[in-house]
């Protein structure tokens, strides 16, 4: 089947310096560690009551904020990384 409408042009991407590309793996690992920390704090809060529960749940909110920052950085790195060439 022939494609009637062509793909829109891909905007040019700035290539990242190699030094920044090395940060993606550690940031991804940190993101996964924060997911584990969140699950641990949440499960801990489940077994507590009162002020201690509130403290454990506030920890989950702090972890979520850190997670969001790291995910934003990872997304930015992935957007700026040029896609691999596609075979034609």
CSV table of N, CA and C in Angstrom, one decimal:
chain,number,residue,atom,x,y,z
A,1,UNK,N,0.8,-1.2,0.0
A,1,UNK,CA,0.0,0.0,0.0
A,1,UNK,C,0.9,1.2,0.0
A,2,UNK,N,0.6,2.2,-0.8
A,2,UNK,CA,1.4,3.4,-0.9
A,2,UNK,C,0.9,4.4,0.1
A,3,UNK,N,1.8,5.2,0.6
A,3,UNK,CA,1.5,6.2,1.6
A,3,UNK,C,1.2,7.5,0.8
A,4,UNK,N,0.0,8.0,1.1
A,4,UNK,CA,-0.4,9.2,0.3
A,4,UNK,C,0.2,10.5,0.9
A,5,UNK,N,0.2,10.6,2.3
A,5,UNK,CA,0.7,11.7,3.0
A,5,UNK,C,2.1,11.4,3.5
A,6,UNK,N,3.1,12.2,3.1
A,6,UNK,CA,4.4,11.9,3.6
A,6,UNK,C,4.6,12.3,5.1
A,7,UNK,N,5.6,11.7,5.8
A,7,UNK,CA,5.8,12.0,7.2
A,7,UNK,C,6.3,13.5,7.3
A,8,UNK,N,5.9,14.1,8.4
A,8,UNK,CA,6.4,15.5,8.6
A,8,UNK,C,7.9,15.5,8.8
A,9,UNK,N,8.6,16.6,8.4
A,9,UNK,CA,10.0,16.6,8.6
A,9,UNK,C,10.4,16.4,10.1
A,10,UNK,N,11.5,15.8,10.3
A,10,UNK,CA,12.0,15.6,11.7
A,10,UNK,C,12.8,16.8,12.0
A,11,UNK,N,12.5,17.5,13.2
A,11,UNK,CA,13.3,18.6,13.5
A,11,UNK,C,14.7,18.2,13.8
A,12,UNK,N,15.7,19.1,13.5
A,12,UNK,CA,17.1,18.7,13.8
A,12,UNK,C,17.3,18.7,15.3
A,13,UNK,N,18.1,17.7,15.7
A,13,UNK,CA,18.4,17.5,17.1
A,13,UNK,C,19.9,17.9,17.3
A,14,UNK,N,20.1,18.5,18.5
A,14,UNK,CA,21.4,18.8,18.9
A,14,UNK,C,22.0,17.5,19.4
A,15,UNK,N,23.2,17.1,18.9
A,15,UNK,CA,23.8,15.9,19.6
A,15,UNK,C,24.3,16.3,20.9
A,16,UNK,N,24.2,15.4,21.9
A,16,UNK,CA,24.7,15.6,23.2
A,16,UNK,C,26.2,15.3,23.2
A,17,UNK,N,26.9,16.0,24.0
A,17,UNK,CA,28.3,15.6,24.2
A,17,UNK,C,28.4,14.2,24.8
A,18,UNK,N,29.4,13.4,24.5
A,18,UNK,CA,29.6,12.1,25.0
A,18,UNK,C,29.6,12.0,26.6
A,19,UNK,N,30.0,13.1,27.2
A,19,UNK,CA,30.1,13.1,28.7
A,19,UNK,C,28.7,13.1,29.3
A,20,UNK,N,27.7,13.7,28.6
A,20,UNK,CA,26.3,13.6,29.1
A,20,UNK,C,25.6,12.3,28.8
A,21,UNK,N,26.0,11.6,27.7
A,21,UNK,CA,25.4,10.4,27.4
A,21,UNK,C,25.7,9.3,28.5
A,22,UNK,N,26.8,9.5,29.2
A,22,UNK,CA,27.2,8.5,30.2
A,22,UNK,C,26.3,8.6,31.5
A,23,UNK,N,25.5,9.7,31.6
A,23,UNK,CA,24.7,9.9,32.8
A,23,UNK,C,23.4,9.2,32.7
A,24,UNK,N,23.0,8.8,31.5
A,24,UNK,CA,21.6,8.2,31.4
A,24,UNK,C,21.5,6.9,32.1
A,25,UNK,N,22.5,6.0,32.1
A,25,UNK,CA,22.4,4.7,32.8
A,25,UNK,C,22.4,4.9,34.3
A,26,UNK,N,23.3,5.7,34.9
A,26,UNK,CA,23.2,6.0,36.3
A,26,UNK,C,21.9,6.6,36.8
A,27,UNK,N,21.4,7.5,36.0
A,27,UNK,CA,20.1,8.2,36.3
A,27,UNK,C,18.9,7.2,36.2
A,28,UNK,N,19.0,6.3,35.3
A,28,UNK,CA,17.9,5.3,35.2
A,28,UNK,C,18.0,4.3,36.4
A,29,UNK,N,19.2,4.0,36.8
A,29,UNK,CA,19.4,3.2,38.0
A,29,UNK,C,18.9,3.9,39.2
A,30,UNK,N,19.2,5.2,39.4
A,30,UNK,CA,18.7,6.0,40.5
A,30,UNK,C,17.2,6.0,40.5
A,31,UNK,N,16.6,6.1,39.3
A,31,UNK,CA,15.1,6.1,39.2
A,31,UNK,C,14.5,4.8,39.7
A,32,UNK,N,15.2,3.7,39.4
A,32,UNK,CA,14.7,2.4,39.8
A,32,UNK,C,14.9,2.2,41.3
A,33,UNK,N,16.0,2.8,41.9
A,33,UNK,CA,16.2,2.7,43.3
A,33,UNK,C,15.1,3.5,44.0
A,34,UNK,N,14.7,4.7,43.5
A,34,UNK,CA,13.7,5.5,44.1
A,34,UNK,C,12.3,4.8,44.0
A,35,UNK,N,12.1,4.0,43.0
A,35,UNK,CA,10.8,3.2,42.9
A,35,UNK,C,10.8,2.2,44.1
A,36,UNK,N,11.9,1.6,44.3
A,36,UNK,CA,12.0,0.6,45.4
A,36,UNK,C,11.9,1.3,46.8
A,37,UNK,N,12.5,2.5,46.9
A,37,UNK,CA,12.4,3.2,48.2
A,37,UNK,C,10.9,3.7,48.4
A,38,UNK,N,10.2,4.0,47.4
A,38,UNK,CA,8.8,4.4,47.5
A,38,UNK,C,8.0,3.2,48.0
A,39,UNK,N,8.2,2.1,47.3
A,39,UNK,CA,7.4,0.9,47.7
A,39,UNK,C,7.7,0.5,49.2
A,40,UNK,N,8.9,0.6,49.6
A,40,UNK,CA,9.3,0.3,51.0
A,40,UNK,C,8.7,1.2,51.9
A,41,UNK,N,8.7,2.5,51.7
A,41,UNK,CA,8.1,3.5,52.6
A,41,UNK,C,6.6,3.4,52.6
A,42,UNK,N,6.0,3.1,51.5
A,42,UNK,CA,4.6,2.9,51.5
A,42,UNK,C,4.1,1.7,52.3
A,43,UNK,N,4.8,0.6,52.1
A,43,UNK,CA,4.5,-0.6,52.9
A,43,UNK,C,4.7,-0.4,54.3
A,44,UNK,N,5.8,0.4,54.7
A,44,UNK,CA,6.0,0.7,56.1
A,44,UNK,C,4.9,1.5,56.7
A,45,UNK,N,4.4,2.5,55.9
A,45,UNK,CA,3.3,3.4,56.3
A,45,UNK,C,2.0,2.6,56.5
A,46,UNK,N,1.9,1.6,55.7
A,46,UNK,CA,0.6,0.7,55.9
A,46,UNK,C,0.5,0.1,57.2
A,47,UNK,N,1.6,-0.2,57.9
A,47,UNK,CA,1.6,-0.9,59.1
A,47,UNK,C,1.7,0.0,60.3
A,48,UNK,N,1.7,1.3,60.1
A,48,UNK,CA,1.8,2.3,61.2
A,48,UNK,C,0.5,3.1,61.3
A,49,UNK,N,0.4,3.8,62.4
A,49,UNK,CA,-0.8,4.7,62.7
A,49,UNK,C,-0.4,6.0,63.2
A,50,UNK,N,-1.2,7.0,63.0
A,50,UNK,CA,-1.0,8.3,63.6
A,50,UNK,C,0.2,9.1,63.0
A,51,UNK,N,0.9,9.7,63.9
A,51,UNK,CA,2.0,10.6,63.5
A,51,UNK,C,3.1,9.8,62.7
A,52,UNK,N,3.4,8.6,63.1
A,52,UNK,CA,4.4,7.8,62.5
A,52,UNK,C,4.0,7.4,61.0
A,53,UNK,N,2.7,7.1,60.8
A,53,UNK,CA,2.2,6.9,59.5
A,53,UNK,C,2.3,8.1,58.6
A,54,UNK,N,1.9,9.3,59.2
A,54,UNK,CA,2.0,10.5,58.4
A,54,UNK,C,3.5,10.8,58.0
A,55,UNK,N,4.4,10.5,58.9
A,55,UNK,CA,5.8,10.7,58.6
A,55,UNK,C,6.3,9.8,57.5
A,56,UNK,N,5.9,8.5,57.6
A,56,UNK,CA,6.3,7.6,56.5
A,56,UNK,C,5.6,8.0,55.2
A,57,UNK,N,4.4,8.4,55.2
A,57,UNK,CA,3.7,8.9,53.9
A,57,UNK,C,4.4,10.1,53.4
A,58,UNK,N,4.8,11.0,54.3
A,58,UNK,CA,5.5,12.2,53.8
A,58,UNK,C,6.8,11.8,53.1
A,59,UNK,N,7.4,10.7,53.5
A,59,UNK,CA,8.6,10.2,52.9
A,59,UNK,C,8.3,9.8,51.5
A,60,UNK,N,7.1,9.2,51.3
A,60,UNK,CA,6.8,8.8,49.9
A,60,UNK,C,6.6,10.0,49.0
A,61,UNK,N,6.1,11.1,49.5
A,61,UNK,CA,5.9,12.3,48.7
A,61,UNK,C,7.3,12.9,48.3
A,62,UNK,N,8.3,12.9,49.3
A,62,UNK,CA,9.6,13.4,49.0
A,62,UNK,C,10.3,12.5,47.9
A,63,UNK,N,10.1,11.2,48.0
A,63,UNK,CA,10.6,10.2,47.1
A,63,UNK,C,10.0,10.5,45.7
A,64,UNK,N,8.7,10.7,45.6
A,64,UNK,CA,8.0,11.0,44.4
A,64,UNK,C,8.6,12.2,43.7
A,65,UNK,N,8.8,13.3,44.5
A,65,UNK,CA,9.4,14.5,43.9
A,65,UNK,C,10.8,14.3,43.3
A,66,UNK,N,11.6,13.5,44.1
A,66,UNK,CA,12.9,13.2,43.5
A,66,UNK,C,12.8,12.3,42.3
A,67,UNK,N,11.9,11.4,42.3
A,67,UNK,CA,11.7,10.5,41.1
A,67,UNK,C,11.3,11.4,39.9
A,68,UNK,N,10.4,12.3,40.1
A,68,UNK,CA,9.9,13.2,39.0
A,68,UNK,C,11.1,14.0,38.4
A,69,UNK,N,11.9,14.5,39.3
A,69,UNK,CA,13.1,15.3,38.8
A,69,UNK,C,14.0,14.4,37.9
A,70,UNK,N,14.3,13.2,38.4
A,70,UNK,CA,15.2,12.3,37.7
A,70,UNK,C,14.5,11.9,36.4
A,71,UNK,N,13.3,11.6,36.4
A,71,UNK,CA,12.6,11.2,35.2
A,71,UNK,C,12.6,12.3,34.1
A,72,UNK,N,12.4,13.5,34.6
A,72,UNK,CA,12.4,14.7,33.7
A,72,UNK,C,13.8,14.8,33.0
A,73,UNK,N,14.9,14.6,33.8
A,73,UNK,CA,16.2,14.7,33.2
A,73,UNK,C,16.4,13.5,32.2
A,74,UNK,N,16.0,12.3,32.6
A,74,UNK,CA,16.1,11.2,31.7
A,74,UNK,C,15.4,11.4,30.4
A,75,UNK,N,14.1,12.0,30.5
A,75,UNK,CA,13.4,12.3,29.3
A,75,UNK,C,14.1,13.3,28.4
A,76,UNK,N,14.7,14.3,29.1
A,76,UNK,CA,15.4,15.4,28.3
A,76,UNK,C,16.6,14.8,27.6
A,77,UNK,N,17.3,13.9,28.3
A,77,UNK,CA,18.5,13.2,27.6
A,77,UNK,C,18.0,12.4,26.4
A,78,UNK,N,16.9,11.7,26.6
A,78,UNK,CA,16.4,10.8,25.5
A,78,UNK,C,15.9,11.7,24.3
A,79,UNK,N,15.3,12.8,24.6
A,79,UNK,CA,14.8,13.7,23.5
A,79,UNK,C,16.0,14.3,22.7
A,80,UNK,N,17.1,14.7,23.4
A,80,UNK,CA,18.2,15.3,22.8
A,80,UNK,C,19.1,14.3,22.1
A,81,UNK,N,19.0,13.0,22.4
A,81,UNK,CA,19.8,12.0,21.8
A,81,UNK,C,19.3,11.7,20.4
A,82,UNK,N,20.2,11.8,19.4
A,82,UNK,CA,19.7,11.5,18.1
A,82,UNK,C,19.3,10.1,17.9
A,83,UNK,N,18.2,9.8,17.2
A,83,UNK,CA,17.7,8.5,17.0
A,83,UNK,C,18.7,7.7,16.1
A,84,UNK,N,18.7,6.4,16.2
A,84,UNK,CA,19.6,5.6,15.4
A,84,UNK,C,19.1,5.7,13.9
A,85,UNK,N,20.1,5.7,13.0
A,85,UNK,CA,19.7,5.8,11.6
A,85,UNK,C,18.8,4.6,11.2
A,86,UNK,N,17.8,4.9,10.4
A,86,UNK,CA,16.9,3.8,9.9
A,86,UNK,C,17.3,3.4,8.5
A,87,UNK,N,17.4,2.0,8.3
A,87,UNK,CA,17.7,1.5,7.0
A,87,UNK,C,16.6,1.9,6.0
A,88,UNK,N,17.0,2.2,4.8
A,88,UNK,CA,16.0,2.5,3.8
A,88,UNK,C,15.9,1.4,2.8
